[in-house]
Short mmCIF file of C-alpha atoms in Angstrom, two decimals:
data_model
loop_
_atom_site.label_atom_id
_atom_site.label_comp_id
_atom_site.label_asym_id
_atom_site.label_seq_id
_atom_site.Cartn_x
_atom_site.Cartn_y
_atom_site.Cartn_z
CA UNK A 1 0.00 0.00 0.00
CA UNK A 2 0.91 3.88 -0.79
CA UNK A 3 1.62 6.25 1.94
CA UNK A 4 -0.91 8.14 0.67
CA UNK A 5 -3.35 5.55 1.11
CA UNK A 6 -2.22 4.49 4.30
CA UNK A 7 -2.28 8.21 5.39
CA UNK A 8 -5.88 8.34 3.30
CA UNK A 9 -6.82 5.03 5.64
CA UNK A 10 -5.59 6.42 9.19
CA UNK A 11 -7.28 9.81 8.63
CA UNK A 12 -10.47 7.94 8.84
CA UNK A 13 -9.75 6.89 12.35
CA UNK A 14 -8.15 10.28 13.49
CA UNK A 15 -4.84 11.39 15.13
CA UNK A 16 -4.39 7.20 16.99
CA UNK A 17 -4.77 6.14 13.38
CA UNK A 18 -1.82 8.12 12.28
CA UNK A 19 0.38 6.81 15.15
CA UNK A 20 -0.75 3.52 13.22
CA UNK A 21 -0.10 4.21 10.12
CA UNK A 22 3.71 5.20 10.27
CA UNK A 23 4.40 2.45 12.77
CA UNK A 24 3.31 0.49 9.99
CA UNK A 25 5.91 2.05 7.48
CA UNK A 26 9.04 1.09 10.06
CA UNK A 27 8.88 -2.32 8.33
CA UNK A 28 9.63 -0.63 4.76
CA UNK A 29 12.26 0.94 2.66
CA UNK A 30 13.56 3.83 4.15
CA UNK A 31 12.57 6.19 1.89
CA UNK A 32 9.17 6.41 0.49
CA UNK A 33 7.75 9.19 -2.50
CA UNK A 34 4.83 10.86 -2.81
CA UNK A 35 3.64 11.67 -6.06
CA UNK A 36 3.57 14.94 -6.73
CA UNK A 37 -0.22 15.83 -7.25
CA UNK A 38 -3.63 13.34 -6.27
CA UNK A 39 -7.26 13.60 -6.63
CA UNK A 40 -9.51 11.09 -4.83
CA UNK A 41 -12.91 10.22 -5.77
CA UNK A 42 -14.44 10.47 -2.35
CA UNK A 43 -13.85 14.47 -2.17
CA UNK A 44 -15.92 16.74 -4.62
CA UNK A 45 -13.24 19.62 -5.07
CA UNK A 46 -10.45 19.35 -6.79
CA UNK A 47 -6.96 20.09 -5.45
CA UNK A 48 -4.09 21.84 -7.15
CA UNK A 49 -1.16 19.93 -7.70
CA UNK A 50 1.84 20.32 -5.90
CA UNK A 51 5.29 19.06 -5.12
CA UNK A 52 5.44 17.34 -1.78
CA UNK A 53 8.78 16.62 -0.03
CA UNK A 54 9.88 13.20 0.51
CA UNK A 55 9.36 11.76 3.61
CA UNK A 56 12.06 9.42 5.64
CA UNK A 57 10.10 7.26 8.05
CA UNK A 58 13.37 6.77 10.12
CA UNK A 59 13.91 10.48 10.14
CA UNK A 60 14.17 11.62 13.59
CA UNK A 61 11.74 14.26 12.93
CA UNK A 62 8.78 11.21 12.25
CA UNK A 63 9.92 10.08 15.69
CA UNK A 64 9.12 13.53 16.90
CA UNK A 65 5.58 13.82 15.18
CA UNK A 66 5.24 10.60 16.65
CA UNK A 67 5.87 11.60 19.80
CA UNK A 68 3.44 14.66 19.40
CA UNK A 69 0.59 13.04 19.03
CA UNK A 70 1.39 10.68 21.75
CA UNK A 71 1.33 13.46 24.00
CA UNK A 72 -2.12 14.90 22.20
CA UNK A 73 -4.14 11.56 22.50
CA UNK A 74 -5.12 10.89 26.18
CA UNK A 75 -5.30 7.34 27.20
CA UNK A 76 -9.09 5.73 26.48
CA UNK A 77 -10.53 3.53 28.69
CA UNK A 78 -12.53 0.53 27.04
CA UNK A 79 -16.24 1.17 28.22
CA UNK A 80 -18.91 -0.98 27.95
CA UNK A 81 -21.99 -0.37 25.97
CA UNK A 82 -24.90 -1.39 28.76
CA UNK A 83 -24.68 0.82 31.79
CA UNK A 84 -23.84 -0.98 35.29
CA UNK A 85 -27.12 -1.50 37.36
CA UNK A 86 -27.92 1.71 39.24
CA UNK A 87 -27.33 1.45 43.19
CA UNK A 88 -28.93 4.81 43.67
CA UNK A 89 -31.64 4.35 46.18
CA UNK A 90 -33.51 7.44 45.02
CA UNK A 91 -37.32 7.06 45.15
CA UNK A 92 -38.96 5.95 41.36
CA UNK A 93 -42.47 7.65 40.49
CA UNK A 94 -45.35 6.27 42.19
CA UNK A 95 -47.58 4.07 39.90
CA UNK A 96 -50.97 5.18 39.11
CA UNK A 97 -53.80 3.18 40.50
CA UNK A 98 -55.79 3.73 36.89
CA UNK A 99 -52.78 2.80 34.85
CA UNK A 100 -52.02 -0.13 36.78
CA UNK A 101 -55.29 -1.50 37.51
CA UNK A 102 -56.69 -2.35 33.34
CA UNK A 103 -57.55 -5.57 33.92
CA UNK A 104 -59.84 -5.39 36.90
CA UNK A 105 -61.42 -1.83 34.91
CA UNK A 106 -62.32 -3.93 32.41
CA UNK A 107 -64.12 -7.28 34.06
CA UNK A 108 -65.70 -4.74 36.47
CA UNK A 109 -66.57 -2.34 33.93
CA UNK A 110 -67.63 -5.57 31.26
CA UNK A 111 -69.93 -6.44 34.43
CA UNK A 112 -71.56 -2.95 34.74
CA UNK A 113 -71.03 -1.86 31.48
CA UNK A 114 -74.81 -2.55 30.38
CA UNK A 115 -76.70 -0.58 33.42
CA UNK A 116 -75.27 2.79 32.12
CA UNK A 117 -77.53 2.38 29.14
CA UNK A 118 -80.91 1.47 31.11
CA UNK A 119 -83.57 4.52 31.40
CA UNK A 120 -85.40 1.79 34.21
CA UNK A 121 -83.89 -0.30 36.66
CA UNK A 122 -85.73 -3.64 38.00
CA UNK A 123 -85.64 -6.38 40.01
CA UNK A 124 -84.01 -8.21 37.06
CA UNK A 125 -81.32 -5.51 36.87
CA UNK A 126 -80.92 -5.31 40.88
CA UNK A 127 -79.94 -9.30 40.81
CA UNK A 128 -77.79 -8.61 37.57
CA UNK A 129 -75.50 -6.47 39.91
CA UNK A 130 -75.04 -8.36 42.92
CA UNK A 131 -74.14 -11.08 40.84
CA UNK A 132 -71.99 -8.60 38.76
CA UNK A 133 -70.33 -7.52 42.42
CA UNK A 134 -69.94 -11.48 43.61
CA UNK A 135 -68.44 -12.13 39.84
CA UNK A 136 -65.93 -9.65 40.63
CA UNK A 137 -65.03 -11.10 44.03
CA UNK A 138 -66.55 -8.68 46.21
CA UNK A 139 -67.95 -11.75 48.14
CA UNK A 140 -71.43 -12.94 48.61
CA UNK A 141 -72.36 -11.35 52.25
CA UNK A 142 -70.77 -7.51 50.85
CA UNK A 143 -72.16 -7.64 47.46
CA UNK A 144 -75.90 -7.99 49.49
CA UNK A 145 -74.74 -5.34 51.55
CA UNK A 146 -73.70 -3.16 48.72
CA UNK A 147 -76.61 -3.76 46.94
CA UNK A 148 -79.65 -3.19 49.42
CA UNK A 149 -77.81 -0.29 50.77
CA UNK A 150 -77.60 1.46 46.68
CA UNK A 151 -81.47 -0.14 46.37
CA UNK A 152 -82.13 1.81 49.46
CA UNK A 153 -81.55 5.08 48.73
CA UNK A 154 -82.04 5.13 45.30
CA UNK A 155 -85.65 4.38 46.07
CA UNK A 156 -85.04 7.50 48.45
CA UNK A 157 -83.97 9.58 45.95
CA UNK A 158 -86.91 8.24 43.56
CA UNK A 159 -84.06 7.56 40.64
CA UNK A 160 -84.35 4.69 38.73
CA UNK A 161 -81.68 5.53 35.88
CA UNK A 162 -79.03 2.95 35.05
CA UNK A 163 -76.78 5.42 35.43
CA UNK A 164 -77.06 7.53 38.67
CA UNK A 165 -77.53 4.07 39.91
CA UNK A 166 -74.15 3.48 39.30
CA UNK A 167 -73.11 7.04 40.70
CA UNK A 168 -74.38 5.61 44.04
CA UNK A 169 -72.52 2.42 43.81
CA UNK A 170 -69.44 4.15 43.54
CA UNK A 171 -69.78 6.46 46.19
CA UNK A 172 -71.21 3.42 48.52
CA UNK A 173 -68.22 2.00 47.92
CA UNK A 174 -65.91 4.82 48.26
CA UNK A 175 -67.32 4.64 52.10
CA UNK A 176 -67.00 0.62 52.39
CA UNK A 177 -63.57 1.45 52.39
CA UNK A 178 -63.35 4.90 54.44
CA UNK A 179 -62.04 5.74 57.87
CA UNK A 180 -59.93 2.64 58.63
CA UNK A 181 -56.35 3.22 59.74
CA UNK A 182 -53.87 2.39 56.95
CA UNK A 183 -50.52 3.46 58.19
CA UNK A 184 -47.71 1.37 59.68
CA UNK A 185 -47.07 1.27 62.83
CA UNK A 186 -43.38 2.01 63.84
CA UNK A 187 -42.51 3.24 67.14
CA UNK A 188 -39.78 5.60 67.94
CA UNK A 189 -37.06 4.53 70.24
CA UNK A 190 -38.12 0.78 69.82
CA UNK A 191 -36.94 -2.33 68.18
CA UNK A 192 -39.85 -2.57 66.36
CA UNK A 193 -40.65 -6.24 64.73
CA UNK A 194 -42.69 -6.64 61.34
CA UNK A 195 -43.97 -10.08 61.21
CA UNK A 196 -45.19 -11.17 57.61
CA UNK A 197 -47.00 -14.21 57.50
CA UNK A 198 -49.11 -16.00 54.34
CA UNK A 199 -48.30 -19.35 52.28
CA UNK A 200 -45.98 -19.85 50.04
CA UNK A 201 -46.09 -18.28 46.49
CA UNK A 202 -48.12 -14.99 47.39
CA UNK A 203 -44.96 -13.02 47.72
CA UNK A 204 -43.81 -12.20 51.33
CA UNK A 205 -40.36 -12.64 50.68
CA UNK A 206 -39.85 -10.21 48.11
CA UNK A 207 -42.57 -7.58 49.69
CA UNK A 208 -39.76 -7.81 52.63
CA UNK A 209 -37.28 -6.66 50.46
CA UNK A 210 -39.53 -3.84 48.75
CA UNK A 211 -40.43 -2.82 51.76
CA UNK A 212 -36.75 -2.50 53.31
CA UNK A 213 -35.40 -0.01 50.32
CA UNK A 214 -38.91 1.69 51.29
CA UNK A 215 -37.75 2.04 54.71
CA UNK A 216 -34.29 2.87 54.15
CA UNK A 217 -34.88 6.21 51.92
CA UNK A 218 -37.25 7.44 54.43
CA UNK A 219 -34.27 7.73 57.26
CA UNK A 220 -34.84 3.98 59.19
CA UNK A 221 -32.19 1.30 59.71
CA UNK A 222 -33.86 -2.44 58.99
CA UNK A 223 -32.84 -5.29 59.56
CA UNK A 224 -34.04 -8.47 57.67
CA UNK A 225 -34.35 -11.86 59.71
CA UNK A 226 -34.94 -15.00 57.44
CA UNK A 227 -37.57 -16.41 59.19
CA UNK A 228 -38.52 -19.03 56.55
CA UNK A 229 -35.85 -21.54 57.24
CA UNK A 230 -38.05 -24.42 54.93
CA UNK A 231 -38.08 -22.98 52.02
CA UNK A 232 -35.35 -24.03 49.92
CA UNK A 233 -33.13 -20.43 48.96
CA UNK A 234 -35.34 -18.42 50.69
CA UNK A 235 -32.62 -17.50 53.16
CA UNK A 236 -30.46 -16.06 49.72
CA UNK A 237 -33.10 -14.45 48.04
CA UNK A 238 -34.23 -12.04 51.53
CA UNK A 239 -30.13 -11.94 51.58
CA UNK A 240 -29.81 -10.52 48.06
CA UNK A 241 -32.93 -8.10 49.14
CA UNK A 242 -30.87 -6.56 52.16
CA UNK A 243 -28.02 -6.03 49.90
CA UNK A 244 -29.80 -4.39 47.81
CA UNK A 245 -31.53 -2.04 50.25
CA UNK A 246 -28.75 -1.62 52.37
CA UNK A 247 -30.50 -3.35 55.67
CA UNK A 248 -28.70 -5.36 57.71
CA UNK A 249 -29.59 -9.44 57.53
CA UNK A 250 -29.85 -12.63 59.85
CA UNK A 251 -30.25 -16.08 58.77
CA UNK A 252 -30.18 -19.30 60.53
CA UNK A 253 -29.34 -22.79 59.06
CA UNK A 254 -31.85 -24.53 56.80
CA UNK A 255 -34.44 -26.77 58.55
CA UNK A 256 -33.69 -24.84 61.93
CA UNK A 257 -36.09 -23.22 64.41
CA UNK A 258 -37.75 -19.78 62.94
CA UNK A 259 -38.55 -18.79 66.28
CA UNK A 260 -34.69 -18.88 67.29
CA UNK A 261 -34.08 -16.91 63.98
CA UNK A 262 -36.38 -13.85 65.11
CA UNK A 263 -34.75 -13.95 68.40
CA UNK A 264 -31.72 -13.81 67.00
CA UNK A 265 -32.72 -11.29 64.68
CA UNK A 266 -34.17 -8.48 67.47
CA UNK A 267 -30.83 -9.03 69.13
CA UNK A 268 -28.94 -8.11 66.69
CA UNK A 269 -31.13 -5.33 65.92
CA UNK A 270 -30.13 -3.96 69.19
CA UNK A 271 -26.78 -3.93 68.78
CA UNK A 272 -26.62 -2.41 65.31
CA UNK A 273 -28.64 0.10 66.01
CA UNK A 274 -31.46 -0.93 63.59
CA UNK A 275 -34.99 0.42 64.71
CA UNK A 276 -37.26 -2.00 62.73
CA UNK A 277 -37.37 -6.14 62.06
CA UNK A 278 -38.89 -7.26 59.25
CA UNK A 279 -39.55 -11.03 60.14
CA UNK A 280 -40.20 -13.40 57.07
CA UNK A 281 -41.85 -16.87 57.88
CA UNK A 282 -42.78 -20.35 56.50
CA UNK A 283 -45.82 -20.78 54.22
CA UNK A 284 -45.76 -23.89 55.32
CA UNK A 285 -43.61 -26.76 57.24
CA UNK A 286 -41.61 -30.02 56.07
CA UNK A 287 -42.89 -31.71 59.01
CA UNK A 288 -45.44 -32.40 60.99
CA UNK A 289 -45.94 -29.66 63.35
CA UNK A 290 -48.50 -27.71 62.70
CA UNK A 291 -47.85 -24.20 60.95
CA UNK A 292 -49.82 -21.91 62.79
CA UNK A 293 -48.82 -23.43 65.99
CA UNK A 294 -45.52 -22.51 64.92
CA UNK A 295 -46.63 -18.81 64.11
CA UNK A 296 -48.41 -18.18 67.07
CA UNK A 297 -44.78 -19.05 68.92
CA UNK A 298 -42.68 -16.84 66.34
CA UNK A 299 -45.25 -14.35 67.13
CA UNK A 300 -44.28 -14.43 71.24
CA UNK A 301 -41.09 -15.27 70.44
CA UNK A 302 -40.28 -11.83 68.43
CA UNK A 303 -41.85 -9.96 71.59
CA UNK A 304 -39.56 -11.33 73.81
CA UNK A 305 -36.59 -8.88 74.92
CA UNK A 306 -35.95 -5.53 72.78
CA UNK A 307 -38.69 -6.60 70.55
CA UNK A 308 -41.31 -4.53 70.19
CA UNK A 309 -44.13 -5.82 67.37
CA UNK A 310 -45.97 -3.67 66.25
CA UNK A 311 -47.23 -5.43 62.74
CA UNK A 312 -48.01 -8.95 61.57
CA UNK A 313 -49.07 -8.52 58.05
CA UNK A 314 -50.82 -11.28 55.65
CA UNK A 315 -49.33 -11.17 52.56
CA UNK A 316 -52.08 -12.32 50.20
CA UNK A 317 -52.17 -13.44 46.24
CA UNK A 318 -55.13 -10.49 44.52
CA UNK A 319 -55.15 -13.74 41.58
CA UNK A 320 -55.91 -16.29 44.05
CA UNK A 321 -60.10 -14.37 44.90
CA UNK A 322 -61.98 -16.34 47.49
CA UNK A 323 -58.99 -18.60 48.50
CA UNK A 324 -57.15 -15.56 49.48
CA UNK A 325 -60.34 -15.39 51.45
CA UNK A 326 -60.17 -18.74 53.01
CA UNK A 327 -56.13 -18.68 53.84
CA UNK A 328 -57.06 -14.97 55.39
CA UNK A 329 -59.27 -16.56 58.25
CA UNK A 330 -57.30 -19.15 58.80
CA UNK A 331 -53.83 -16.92 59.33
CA UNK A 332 -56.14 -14.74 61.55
CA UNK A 333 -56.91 -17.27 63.89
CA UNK A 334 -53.62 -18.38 64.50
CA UNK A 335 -52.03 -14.30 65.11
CA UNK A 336 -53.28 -11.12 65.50
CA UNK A 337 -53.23 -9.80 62.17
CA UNK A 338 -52.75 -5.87 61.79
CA UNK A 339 -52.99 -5.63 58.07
CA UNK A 340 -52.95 -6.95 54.74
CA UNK A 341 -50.59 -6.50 51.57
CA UNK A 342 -52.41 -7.57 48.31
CA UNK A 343 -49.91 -8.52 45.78
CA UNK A 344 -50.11 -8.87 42.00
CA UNK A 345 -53.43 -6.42 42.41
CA UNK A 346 -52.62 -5.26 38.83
CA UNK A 347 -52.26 -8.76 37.60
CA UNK A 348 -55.84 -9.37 39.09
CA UNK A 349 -59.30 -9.14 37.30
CA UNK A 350 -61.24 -9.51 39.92
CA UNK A 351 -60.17 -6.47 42.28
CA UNK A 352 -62.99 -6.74 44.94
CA UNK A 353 -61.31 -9.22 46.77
CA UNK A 354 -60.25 -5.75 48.63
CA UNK A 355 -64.08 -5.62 49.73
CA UNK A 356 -64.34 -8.69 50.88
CA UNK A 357 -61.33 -8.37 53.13
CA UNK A 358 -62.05 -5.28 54.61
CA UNK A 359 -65.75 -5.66 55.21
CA UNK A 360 -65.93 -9.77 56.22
CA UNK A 361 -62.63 -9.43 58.42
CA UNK A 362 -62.77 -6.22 59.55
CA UNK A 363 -58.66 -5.58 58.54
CA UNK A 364 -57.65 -2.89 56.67
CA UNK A 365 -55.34 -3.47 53.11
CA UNK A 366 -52.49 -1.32 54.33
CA UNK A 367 -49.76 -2.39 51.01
CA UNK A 368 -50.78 -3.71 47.27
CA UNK A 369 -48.26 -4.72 44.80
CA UNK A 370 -49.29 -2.51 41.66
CA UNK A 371 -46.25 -4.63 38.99
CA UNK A 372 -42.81 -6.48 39.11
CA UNK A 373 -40.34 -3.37 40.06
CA UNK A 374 -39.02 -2.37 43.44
CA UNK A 375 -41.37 0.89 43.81
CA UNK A 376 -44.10 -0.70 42.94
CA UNK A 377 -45.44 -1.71 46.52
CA UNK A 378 -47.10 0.94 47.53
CA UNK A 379 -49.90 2.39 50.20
CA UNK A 380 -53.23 1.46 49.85
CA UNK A 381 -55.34 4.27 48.31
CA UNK A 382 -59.31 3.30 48.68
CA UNK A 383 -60.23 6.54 46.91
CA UNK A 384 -57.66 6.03 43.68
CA UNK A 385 -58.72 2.73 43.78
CA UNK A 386 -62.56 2.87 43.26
CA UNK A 387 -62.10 5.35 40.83
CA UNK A 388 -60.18 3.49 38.95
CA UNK A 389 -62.29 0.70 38.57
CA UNK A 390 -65.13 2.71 37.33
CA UNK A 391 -63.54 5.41 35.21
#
């Protein structure tokens, strides 16, 4: 190859090219010529020929240029294409309730749809929407309740349009779920102890682990204490979560006594100077004890000393519908159950499992998972919710 074209060739790839190129040309004779005038097809002027001088590639001077540009090209680090995970615990945007919630908006709007367009309503349409309200897993017992309640006074107001009927639905609703107390409990100058019980699959593990980034960026120190010693890896997932949130962590060995585990963990709480425990337990047991025996003694167990609990919340499946129902009455029987977190509640078409809870067990939702990502557990809002199953 020409000088020229070499030259030509490195210009492409800047001043490190031409480094390249005459490191290239040591290999060669001596001496190499230019012609005197070139034209190249690439550029659309043309350039004036002229005598160029010949260049000696072991001329000192080369060395120099050399040299030049080695001083003129900083050193490049190699960078990868995909950006490193951010570690930045900054809060995310808080997911919408409307945006979140399509697939329950449209069962429970498929369900009512039809009695906006009714000029009468009748016995016929009365039954339509309980069973519209029981279809969407409001629950048998509330959806009555619901219903003769909206029959009630729309016969008060004398309105029999499909439409206002609905108006009072929704604002029936809107007080089903009023004037309960939501917030979590957490105690200043006290180890305080979350206990979060349900079975397995709904989700308590990784609500922990939400939950504990949640608690971090708003000023607390958490610990995390692997309560669940059955589960196979559930001790190194709720390990990963603490990492991740920057919360201190406790685990036992596998197969070994949960209660011990809690202990362990309020303990160590007190030392570090960590204000809140969040507890994770078995969905269920590899042998035969019973697993809300065993609850009911991590429960005392996690009050003994420095601990202070102040929560035990059921982590329930929104997909599962009545048999979230069912597991909730058995899990209250066995503890004292503060509040519930309703997971995969976007994932759900049948959001009035939220009724049923609240009205037929008397405990408030105080969490719902609204998607997949870390921000997206967040507080229970009855007012965003009901609108956003009608609008």
């Amino acid at each position: 190859m020409e000088l020229l074209e070499i030259l030509i060739a490195a210009g492409g790839v800047g001043t490190v090219g031409l480094v390249g190129a005459f490191v290239l040309l040591r290999g060669r004779a001596s001496k190499t010529e230019l012609p005197t005038s070139a034209s190249t097809s690439r550029s659309t002027a043309t350039k004036t020929s002229q005598d160029v001088e010949t260049i000696d590639v072991d001329d000192p001077d080369v060395d120099l240029l050399e040299d030049d540009i080695d001083e003129r090209v900083p050193d490049v680090d190699v960078v990868d294409d995909k950006p490193e995970e951010s570690q930045d615990l900054a809060p995310a945007v808080k997911p919408s309730f409307f945006d979140r919630l399509g697939k329950a908006r449209s069962a429970f709007t498929g369900y009512l749809g039809g009695l906006a367009g009714i000029s009468r309503v009748d016995d016929d349409t009365w039954e339509d929407l309980e069973d519209a309200l029981i279809q969407a897993d409001v629950g048998v017992q509330t959806s009555m309740s619901l219903i003769e309640d909206v029959k009630a006074e729309a016969k008060e107001q004398k309105t029999e349009d499909g439409s206002e009927v609905l108006s009072l639905l929704k604002a029936r609703m809107h007080r089903e779920l009023e004037d309960k107390d939501r917030s979590l409990t957490l105690d200043d100058g006290e180890v305080n102890v979350w206990l979060f019980v349900g079975v397995n699959g709904v989700g308590k593990t990784t609500t922990i682990g939400k939950l504990g980034k949640r608690l971090t960026l708003e000023g607390n120190k958490p610990l995390m204490a692997a309560g669940d010693t059955f589960r196979a890896a559930a001790a190194e997932q709720l390990g990963m979560w603490a990492e991740r949130s920057d919360a201190e962590f406790v685990r036992g060995s596998e197969g070994g006594d949960p209660s011990s585990v809690l202990f362990d963990g309020v303990q160590a709480a007190e030392a570090r100077g960590c204000n809140i425990v969040l507890g994770d337990t078995a969905g269920r047991l590899h042998n035969k004890s019973n697993l809300m025996e065993e609850l009911s003694k991590v429960r005392r167990v996690a009050a003994k000393g420095a601990g202070h609990v102040t929560e035990v919340l059921l982590v329930l499946d929104a997909t599962t519908g009545q048999n979230g129902m069912a597991q909730a009455k058995v899990f209250t029987e066995a503890v004292d159950v503060t509040g519930v977190v309703l997971t995969k509640l976007d994932g759900s078409a049948k959001g009035g499992i939220v009724f049923a809870i609240e009205s037929e067990l008397g405990i408030p939702v105080k969490l719902v998972g609204l998607g997949e990502g870390v921000d997206d557990l967040v507080d229970f809002e009855p007012v965003e919710f009901v609108d956003a199953l009608f609008e």
